[in-house]
Amino acid sequence: MQMPKPDQSVIERRDTICRDLRNLIADHCVVDSVEGRRAYDADGLSAYRQLPLAVVLPETVEEIAAVMKYCHREGIKVVPRGSGTSLSGGALPLADAILLGLGKFNRILDIDYVNRCVVAQPGVTNLAITHAVQADGFYYAPDPSSQIACSVGGNVAENSGGVHCLKYGLTTNNLLGIELVTIEGEILRLGGKHLDAGDYDLMGVMTGSEGLLGVVSEVTLRILQKPATQRALLVGFDDTGSAAEAVGDVIAAGIIPAGMEMMDGLAINAAEDFANAGYPRGAAALLIIELDGPEIEVNTLIDRVTKVMDSAGASSLKVSNSEEERNLFWAGRKSAFPAVGRISPDYLCMDGTIPRRRLPDMMVRMASLSQKYGLRVANVFHAGDGNLHPLILFDANETGELQRAEDFGADILRACVEMGGVLTGEHGVGVEKRDLMNIQFTEDDLKQQQRLKCAFDADHLLNPGKVFPHLHRCAELGRLHVHRGKMPFPDLPRF
Amino acid sequence: MIKVTGLEDAAVVIADAMANQQHLNVQSMATKSALGRDVSYDSYLDVSAFTGIKDYQPDELILTVRAGTPMHEVEAELACANQMLAFEAPDLHKLLGTQSAGTIGGVLATNASGPRRLTAGAARDYLLGFDAISGRGERFKSGGKVMKNVTGYDLSKLICGSYGTLAVFDEVTFKTLPRPETNISLLFGCEDMTLAVAKIASVFASPHEPNAAAILPGSMAASAGVDVPGAMVVIIRLEGIDVSVSDRALHLLAADPSGAKINENSSSALWQRIRDVELLVNQPGDVWKLSCAPAAAPNIIAAVQDQFDITFFADWAGGLLWLAGPSGASFGKALRAALADNGSGYAQLVRDQADTKTVITPFQPLSSAHYALHKRVKAAFDPLSVLNLGRMHDGI
Ligand SMILES: Cc1cc2nc3c(=O)[nH]c(=O)nc-3n(C[C@H](O)[C@H](O)[C@@H](O)COP(=O)(O)OP(=O)(O)OC[C@H]3O[C@@H](n4cnc5c(N)ncnc54)[C@H](O)[C@@H]3O)c2cc1C
Ligand SMILES: Cc1cc2nc3c(=O)[nH]c(=O)nc-3n(C[C@H](O)[C@H](O)[C@H](O)COP(=O)(O)OP(=O)(O)OC[C@H]3O[C@@H](n4cnc5c(N)ncnc54)[C@H](O)[C@@H]3O)c2cc1C
């Protein structure tokens, strides 16, 4: 993975830059020692590491603004960072960029039950939002598996989802407002406690922009009342095709479960070894289907889903009869990553989406790719919305295996696009999928996206080298080809 | 007027307008062309021929349709599979005195959403992807045809509610949802707005899953066939499967026995009238819509009621106010002042009876920093201002 060539003149000015930063924010908030910086040299995509020029950890929004203004004036790049759990290298430092860490923004500012929202600083963890309101029966719906660690600012930047986003939506659907600091150091509020903003939906564009458009310095999140009951079904199938069809049958029956997850044989066995969740070891595919809501509704829907599973040819079926049992059903799925980590020294977690009906084709394709590359792959899958998480097993100590695993992953993502899907469902493009962007998008598509980037950050100072395979200068992107005096087209009807 | 049949044609028209420094007004069925700022254009770009359903996979919850397809056609197609667009787009044709509900493209361009917006999201939450021609005359796409996708910037959000000022879109892909099997409504009389908002908050603090919540003045409720004592009537909608809806209603009525229940037919009819703002059609004067924090609604209403003779009702638990009041600038100014005194939000002129838009801007004015950013975003898509220049804001 090629990162943009670092600007040596900036690197040479490192000492001056650190001194200047210390004039802007408190001394202890600038980290410039090698050991100090080392703690920030990678995010969740740990195959890639880089020491940042310096780390700044501001404590107030005014300090963020001052740092941004300074960097803008001096032409210094900025990489924002929340908790560093990104799986796509979005928070990977650059040698000539300061790393702007938001870890000190860890306070919940307002819990507002009448307007049903929480206002929080961006460094607060996802789970802390739910913890702050659960005693009153509320929760925050998006639940990435990393929720004990990842920050809500990072969730906004990645538009993160979770197992419950089939019914409750991604971050973007649960976000009411943000405060944003632009690269010029301007502080802007977008949205708020009201629902519709009535102007360009810049908050919607900021969501999922991977730190390339601005720094999120505050969020207003919608909270929901916790459902009265949650129950889950654990359903085994002898082939993945029938399991995929069963998922479609549930939706066709007018039921939107709170979550609908699928695992393949390798993942089932790895998870069962790890968690003893009672998974059917012989099954080729396992569905975990969760229903939530009023008790009477959940019980009725459990019956309906059971019938759908029976006619779809399920080979085994269990329904949770207690919270304990429901949690056990999930325990295997939730530990799928560490479980796979136990059967292989390393693994790479991919994240493409396909139209669900293509799942059987995808399984065939993956099996043949697995043979081609000589690497095993375990599959966990947000089946309801077609989001795949193939885990490619490899050993980084074997020369060439990392490269082989990455090539295998790229082939899977190519297949996703070919089957009508996309490169990433929730983990973001970052550096990981950057060079695959032109599989999904034309050059014109990508240029239009970069023009939007130019409206926020004309000098490409925010998180460069991420998301876009080629950085075009904004002046070049803005150029127009106008053919003056051209004959108006004659064939179109005019009235 | 230039009527185009596809994006290739539209690209040619836009290139031509660029060459001749012309400004175009993008129109579909033009049911809403009276709305927005009063601007004159060199020509019209008519996209109403972009019609037809391209792909619909009910069990994938995915619908791809061309933007000029009339709303009623889209809704009819979805109904065949017992599905819907969950944001419940309003049909304002009675309020605005036009012929029809318009097209799906018009709904997207205005991000128009109805009562279920409170719990299920707006049009912008259901648009998954689109293809379009920018004001540069270049074809581009964004998003995709799958439900979960974070690849690249989410331009779908930007295009929703951009009133055709950034790009002309053709194929749009939505997430659809199953229609609820049934719905009923509960009615609670309250003495004033403050108590009504508090009542709704208490219902939303229960696990009984209300899905829409409106507040009507007692007299308006009576004229809509809902006779409940109280200066204000809170209407709570419950949707879902039959046993669940009945059970939830039972619990909520047990908690507050003053409430009344109306059955599916009356409930659906009432919410349709709320959604389509029919309750204000016969009121004289202008109609404004105002989006605010729900808890701010009582203060805002009190502030404007002090100064003007108004008729109003609230949807979105108080977060959406529809108000009829006198034409002219002072009513809108008072609304915006009351909004500013009570947090954030926006006030927009929707029905203009007496050229009010010539004396006050129909869209909520932007701060200078927001304006500058909007202008740069506009230039990123439409640098020569070929598309709908000035429809939303001066210069945008
Ligand atoms: C200023 C304004 C405010 C409105 N406010 C509301 C509201 O608050 N609530 C509500 O429910 N409805 C509102 N509407 C109405 C909404 O536009 C209609 O519900 C919609 O369906 C009209 O469809 P139409 O085909 O007649 O669109 P038209 O009246 O032809 O166009 C409406 C808008 O959409 C744009 N547009 C249409 N098709 C395309 C396309 N293919 N590509 C790019 N742009 C396109 C037009 O340029 C125009 O700005 C508003 C409309 C306008 C113009
Ligand atoms: C074990 C594990 C499980 C995971 N499971 C899921 C899952 O189920 N669903 C899912 O969607 N993701 C998942 N992830 C990915 C990751 O947790 C999310 O992307 C998360 O939202 C990142 O948050 P963060 O605070 O760690 O951000 P970081 O990793 O620090 O940063 C991520 C990106 O956001 C930017 N950024 C961070 N904060 C800000 C800010 N305040 N303003 C502007 N830009 C900012 C960074 O520049 C970077 O581009 C998982 C990760 C791990 C390690």
JSON list of C-alpha atoms and ligand atoms in Angstrom, two decimals, chain B residues 7 25-37 45 47-48 50 66-71 88-93 96 98 100-114 132 159 162-170 172 275 277 289 320 322 346 348-350 362-363 387-388 391-392, ligand 1:
[
{"chain": "B", "resi": 7, "resn": "LEU", "atom": "CA", "xyz": [-29.43, 11.53, -18.67]},
{"chain": "B", "resi": 25, "resn": "ASN", "atom": "CA", "xyz": [-35.27, 25.42, -13.90]},
{"chain": "B", "resi": 26, "resn": "VAL", "atom": "CA", "xyz": [-35.45, 21.66, -13.33]},
{"chain": "B", "resi": 27, "resn": "GLN", "atom": "CA", "xyz": [-39.03, 20.48, -13.22]},
{"chain": "B", "resi": 28, "resn": "SER", "atom": "CA", "xyz": [-40.77, 17.21, -12.98]},
{"chain": "B", "resi": 29, "resn": "MET", "atom": "CA", "xyz": [-44.56, 17.48, -12.80]},
{"chain": "B", "resi": 30, "resn": "ALA", "atom": "CA", "xyz": [-44.10, 21.00, -11.52]},
{"chain": "B", "resi": 31, "resn": "THR", "atom": "CA", "xyz": [-46.65, 20.49, -8.80]},
{"chain": "B", "resi": 32, "resn": "LYS", "atom": "CA", "xyz": [-44.44, 22.46, -6.48]},
{"chain": "B", "resi": 33, "resn": "SER", "atom": "CA", "xyz": [-42.94, 24.99, -8.82]},
{"chain": "B", "resi": 34, "resn": "ALA", "atom": "CA", "xyz": [-44.73, 27.82, -7.01]},
{"chain": "B", "resi": 35, "resn": "LEU", "atom": "CA", "xyz": [-42.69, 27.03, -3.95]},
{"chain": "B", "resi": 36, "resn": "GLY", "atom": "CA", "xyz": [-39.26, 28.25, -3.04]},
{"chain": "B", "resi": 37, "resn": "ARG", "atom": "CA", "xyz": [-37.78, 31.60, -3.92]},
{"chain": "B", "resi": 45, "resn": "LEU", "atom": "CA", "xyz": [-35.54, 21.36, -18.07]},
{"chain": "B", "resi": 47, "resn": "VAL", "atom": "CA", "xyz": [-37.52, 15.55, -16.47]},
{"chain": "B", "resi": 48, "resn": "SER", "atom": "CA", "xyz": [-41.04, 14.17, -16.11]},
{"chain": "B", "resi": 50, "resn": "PHE", "atom": "CA", "xyz": [-37.86, 9.77, -16.59]},
{"chain": "B", "resi": 66, "resn": "ARG", "atom": "CA", "xyz": [-36.74, 6.48, -12.36]},
{"chain": "B", "resi": 67, "resn": "ALA", "atom": "CA", "xyz": [-37.13, 9.85, -10.68]},
{"chain": "B", "resi": 68, "resn": "GLY", "atom": "CA", "xyz": [-40.03, 11.11, -12.80]},
{"chain": "B", "resi": 69, "resn": "THR", "atom": "CA", "xyz": [-42.29, 8.22, -11.83]},
{"chain": "B", "resi": 70, "resn": "PRO", "atom": "CA", "xyz": [-45.48, 9.54, -10.22]},
{"chain": "B", "resi": 71, "resn": "MET", "atom": "CA", "xyz": [-45.70, 8.84, -6.49]},
{"chain": "B", "resi": 88, "resn": "GLU", "atom": "CA", "xyz": [-44.64, 8.31, 4.45]},
{"chain": "B", "resi": 89, "resn": "ALA", "atom": "CA", "xyz": [-44.25, 11.13, 1.95]},
{"chain": "B", "resi": 90, "resn": "PRO", "atom": "CA", "xyz": [-47.02, 13.71, 2.24]},
{"chain": "B", "resi": 91, "resn": "ASP", "atom": "CA", "xyz": [-49.28, 14.55, -0.65]},
{"chain": "B", "resi": 92, "resn": "LEU", "atom": "CA", "xyz": [-49.65, 18.32, -0.42]},
{"chain": "B", "resi": 93, "resn": "HIS", "atom": "CA", "xyz": [-51.70, 18.81, -3.56]},
{"chain": "B", "resi": 96, "resn": "LEU", "atom": "CA", "xyz": [-51.07, 23.80, -2.55]},
{"chain": "B", "resi": 98, "resn": "THR", "atom": "CA", "xyz": [-52.23, 21.55, -7.51]},
{"chain": "B", "resi": 100, "resn": "SER", "atom": "CA", "xyz": [-51.34, 15.57, -7.95]},
{"chain": "B", "resi": 101, "resn": "ALA", "atom": "CA", "xyz": [-48.84, 14.37, -5.42]},
{"chain": "B", "resi": 102, "resn": "GLY", "atom": "CA", "xyz": [-46.04, 14.75, -7.94]},
{"chain": "B", "resi": 103, "resn": "THR", "atom": "CA", "xyz": [-43.14, 12.44, -8.58]},
{"chain": "B", "resi": 104, "resn": "ILE", "atom": "CA", "xyz": [-40.71, 10.44, -6.50]},
{"chain": "B", "resi": 105, "resn": "GLY", "atom": "CA", "xyz": [-37.94, 12.76, -7.72]},
{"chain": "B", "resi": 106, "resn": "GLY", "atom": "CA", "xyz": [-39.83, 15.78, -6.40]},
{"chain": "B", "resi": 107, "resn": "VAL", "atom": "CA", "xyz": [-40.28, 14.06, -3.06]},
{"chain": "B", "resi": 108, "resn": "LEU", "atom": "CA", "xyz": [-36.55, 13.34, -2.84]},
{"chain": "B", "resi": 109, "resn": "ALA", "atom": "CA", "xyz": [-35.49, 16.77, -4.01]},
{"chain": "B", "resi": 110, "resn": "THR", "atom": "CA", "xyz": [-37.55, 18.25, -1.18]},
{"chain": "B", "resi": 111, "resn": "ASN", "atom": "CA", "xyz": [-36.83, 15.47, 1.37]},
{"chain": "B", "resi": 112, "resn": "ALA", "atom": "CA", "xyz": [-40.56, 15.37, 2.07]},
{"chain": "B", "resi": 113, "resn": "SER", "atom": "CA", "xyz": [-41.46, 13.02, 4.95]},
{"chain": "B", "resi": 114, "resn": "GLY", "atom": "CA", "xyz": [-44.60, 12.39, 6.95]},
{"chain": "B", "resi": 132, "resn": "ALA", "atom": "CA", "xyz": [-27.34, 11.79, -12.08]},
{"chain": "B", "resi": 159, "resn": "ILE", "atom": "CA", "xyz": [-29.15, 15.13, -3.01]},
{"chain": "B", "resi": 162, "resn": "SER", "atom": "CA", "xyz": [-31.26, 19.93, -2.45]},
{"chain": "B", "resi": 163, "resn": "TYR", "atom": "CA", "xyz": [-34.26, 21.08, -4.53]},
{"chain": "B", "resi": 164, "resn": "GLY", "atom": "CA", "xyz": [-32.57, 20.18, -7.80]},
{"chain": "B", "resi": 165, "resn": "THR", "atom": "CA", "xyz": [-29.80, 22.74, -7.24]},
{"chain": "B", "resi": 166, "resn": "LEU", "atom": "CA", "xyz": [-26.89, 20.27, -7.49]},
{"chain": "B", "resi": 167, "resn": "ALA", "atom": "CA", "xyz": [-27.74, 17.60, -10.04]},
{"chain": "B", "resi": 168, "resn": "VAL", "atom": "CA", "xyz": [-30.50, 16.10, -12.13]},
{"chain": "B", "resi": 169, "resn": "PHE", "atom": "CA", "xyz": [-31.11, 12.55, -11.05]},
{"chain": "B", "resi": 170, "resn": "ASP", "atom": "CA", "xyz": [-32.64, 9.67, -12.94]},
{"chain": "B", "resi": 172, "resn": "VAL", "atom": "CA", "xyz": [-32.92, 6.20, -7.60]},
{"chain": "B", "resi": 275, "resn": "ARG", "atom": "CA", "xyz": [-49.75, 13.84, 6.83]},
{"chain": "B", "resi": 277, "resn": "VAL", "atom": "CA", "xyz": [-51.83, 18.96, 6.04]},
{"chain": "B", "resi": 289, "resn": "LYS", "atom": "CA", "xyz": [-43.76, 24.58, 8.45]},
{"chain": "B", "resi": 320, "resn": "LEU", "atom": "CA", "xyz": [-42.98, 19.61, 13.33]},
{"chain": "B", "resi": 322, "resn": "TRP", "atom": "CA", "xyz": [-47.70, 23.43, 10.64]},
{"chain": "B", "resi": 346, "resn": "TYR", "atom": "CA", "xyz": [-35.93, 25.92, 10.70]},
{"chain": "B", "resi": 348, "resn": "GLN", "atom": "CA", "xyz": [-40.08, 27.42, 5.84]},
{"chain": "B", "resi": 349, "resn": "LEU", "atom": "CA", "xyz": [-42.87, 29.07, 3.89]},
{"chain": "B", "resi": 350, "resn": "VAL", "atom": "CA", "xyz": [-44.86, 26.35, 2.13]},
{"chain": "B", "resi": 362, "resn": "PRO", "atom": "CA", "xyz": [-39.07, 31.16, 2.20]},
{"chain": "B", "resi": 363, "resn": "PHE", "atom": "CA", "xyz": [-36.10, 29.04, 3.34]},
{"chain": "B", "resi": 387, "resn": "LEU", "atom": "CA", "xyz": [-29.45, 24.24, -12.15]},
{"chain": "B", "resi": 388, "resn": "ASN", "atom": "CA", "xyz": [-32.22, 25.97, -10.19]},
{"chain": "B", "resi": 391, "resn": "ARG", "atom": "CA", "xyz": [-34.35, 28.34, -5.68]},
{"chain": "B", "resi": 392, "resn": "MET", "atom": "CA", "xyz": [-33.29, 27.79, -2.07]},
{"chain": "C", "resi": 1, "resn": "LIG", "atom": "C1", "xyz": [-39.66, 24.91, -2.14]},
{"chain": "C", "resi": 1, "resn": "LIG", "atom": "C2", "xyz": [-40.48, 23.67, -1.97]},
{"chain": "C", "resi": 1, "resn": "LIG", "atom": "C3", "xyz": [-40.87, 23.30, -0.69]},
{"chain": "C", "resi": 1, "resn": "LIG", "atom": "C4", "xyz": [-41.59, 22.14, -0.49]},
{"chain": "C", "resi": 1, "resn": "LIG", "atom": "N1", "xyz": [-41.85, 21.80, 0.76]},
{"chain": "C", "resi": 1, "resn": "LIG", "atom": "C5", "xyz": [-42.48, 20.65, 0.98]},
{"chain": "C", "resi": 1, "resn": "LIG", "atom": "C6", "xyz": [-42.71, 20.23, 2.27]},
{"chain": "C", "resi": 1, "resn": "LIG", "atom": "O1", "xyz": [-42.34, 20.91, 3.22]},
{"chain": "C", "resi": 1, "resn": "LIG", "atom": "N2", "xyz": [-43.37, 19.09, 2.51]},
{"chain": "C", "resi": 1, "resn": "LIG", "atom": "C7", "xyz": [-43.77, 18.35, 1.49]},
{"chain": "C", "resi": 1, "resn": "LIG", "atom": "O2", "xyz": [-44.34, 17.32, 1.72]},
{"chain": "C", "resi": 1, "resn": "LIG", "atom": "N3", "xyz": [-43.57, 18.70, 0.24]},
{"chain": "C", "resi": 1, "resn": "LIG", "atom": "C8", "xyz": [-42.94, 19.83, -0.04]},
{"chain": "C", "resi": 1, "resn": "LIG", "atom": "N4", "xyz": [-42.73, 20.19, -1.30]},
{"chain": "C", "resi": 1, "resn": "LIG", "atom": "C9", "xyz": [-43.41, 19.41, -2.28]},
{"chain": "C", "resi": 1, "resn": "LIG", "atom": "C10", "xyz": [-42.69, 18.26, -2.93]},
{"chain": "C", "resi": 1, "resn": "LIG", "atom": "O3", "xyz": [-41.85, 18.82, -3.88]},
{"chain": "C", "resi": 1, "resn": "LIG", "atom": "C11", "xyz": [-43.69, 17.37, -3.59]},
{"chain": "C", "resi": 1, "resn": "LIG", "atom": "O4", "xyz": [-44.20, 16.51, -2.64]},
{"chain": "C", "resi": 1, "resn": "LIG", "atom": "C12", "xyz": [-43.11, 16.64, -4.81]},
{"chain": "C", "resi": 1, "resn": "LIG", "atom": "O5", "xyz": [-43.58, 15.35, -4.91]},
{"chain": "C", "resi": 1, "resn": "LIG", "atom": "C13", "xyz": [-43.43, 17.34, -6.03]},
{"chain": "C", "resi": 1, "resn": "LIG", "atom": "O6", "xyz": [-43.17, 16.49, -7.18]},
{"chain": "C", "resi": 1, "resn": "LIG", "atom": "P1", "xyz": [-43.11, 17.10, -8.61]},
{"chain": "C", "resi": 1, "resn": "LIG", "atom": "O7", "xyz": [-42.80, 16.00, -9.49]},
{"chain": "C", "resi": 1, "resn": "LIG", "atom": "O8", "xyz": [-44.33, 17.87, -8.89]},
{"chain": "C", "resi": 1, "resn": "LIG", "atom": "O9", "xyz": [-41.88, 18.05, -8.45]},
{"chain": "C", "resi": 1, "resn": "LIG", "atom": "P2", "xyz": [-41.63, 19.50, -9.06]},
{"chain": "C", "resi": 1, "resn": "LIG", "atom": "O10", "xyz": [-42.60, 20.45, -8.48]},
{"chain": "C", "resi": 1, "resn": "LIG", "atom": "O11", "xyz": [-41.52, 19.41, -10.51]},
{"chain": "C", "resi": 1, "resn": "LIG", "atom": "O12", "xyz": [-40.21, 19.75, -8.43]},
{"chain": "C", "resi": 1, "resn": "LIG", "atom": "C14", "xyz": [-40.00, 19.87, -7.04]},
{"chain": "C", "resi": 1, "resn": "LIG", "atom": "C15", "xyz": [-38.51, 20.08, -6.81]},
{"chain": "C", "resi": 1, "resn": "LIG", "atom": "O13", "xyz": [-37.81, 18.89, -7.12]},
{"chain": "C", "resi": 1, "resn": "LIG", "atom": "C16", "xyz": [-36.82, 19.11, -8.12]},
{"chain": "C", "resi": 1, "resn": "LIG", "atom": "N5", "xyz": [-36.76, 17.92, -8.96]},
{"chain": "C", "resi": 1, "resn": "LIG", "atom": "C17", "xyz": [-37.80, 17.19, -9.42]},
{"chain": "C", "resi": 1, "resn": "LIG", "atom": "N6", "xyz": [-37.34, 16.13, -10.15]},
{"chain": "C", "resi": 1, "resn": "LIG", "atom": "C18", "xyz": [-35.99, 16.20, -10.15]},
{"chain": "C", "resi": 1, "resn": "LIG", "atom": "C19", "xyz": [-34.96, 15.40, -10.73]},
{"chain": "C", "resi": 1, "resn": "LIG", "atom": "N7", "xyz": [-35.21, 14.31, -11.45]},
{"chain": "C", "resi": 1, "resn": "LIG", "atom": "N8", "xyz": [-33.68, 15.78, -10.54]},
{"chain": "C", "resi": 1, "resn": "LIG", "atom": "C20", "xyz": [-33.39, 16.88, -9.81]},
{"chain": "C", "resi": 1, "resn": "LIG", "atom": "N9", "xyz": [-34.33, 17.66, -9.23]},
{"chain": "C", "resi": 1, "resn": "LIG", "atom": "C21", "xyz": [-35.62, 17.34, -9.41]},
{"chain": "C", "resi": 1, "resn": "LIG", "atom": "C22", "xyz": [-37.28, 20.36, -8.84]},
{"chain": "C", "resi": 1, "resn": "LIG", "atom": "O14", "xyz": [-36.21, 21.05, -9.40]},
{"chain": "C", "resi": 1, "resn": "LIG", "atom": "C23", "xyz": [-37.92, 21.16, -7.70]},
{"chain": "C", "resi": 1, "resn": "LIG", "atom": "O15", "xyz": [-36.94, 21.85, -6.97]},
{"chain": "C", "resi": 1, "resn": "LIG", "atom": "C24", "xyz": [-41.99, 21.33, -1.55]},
{"chain": "C", "resi": 1, "resn": "LIG", "atom": "C25", "xyz": [-41.60, 21.70, -2.84]},
{"chain": "C", "resi": 1, "resn": "LIG", "atom": "C26", "xyz": [-40.82, 22.83, -3.05]},
{"chain": "C", "resi": 1, "resn": "LIG", "atom": "C27", "xyz": [-40.37, 23.18, -4.42]}
]
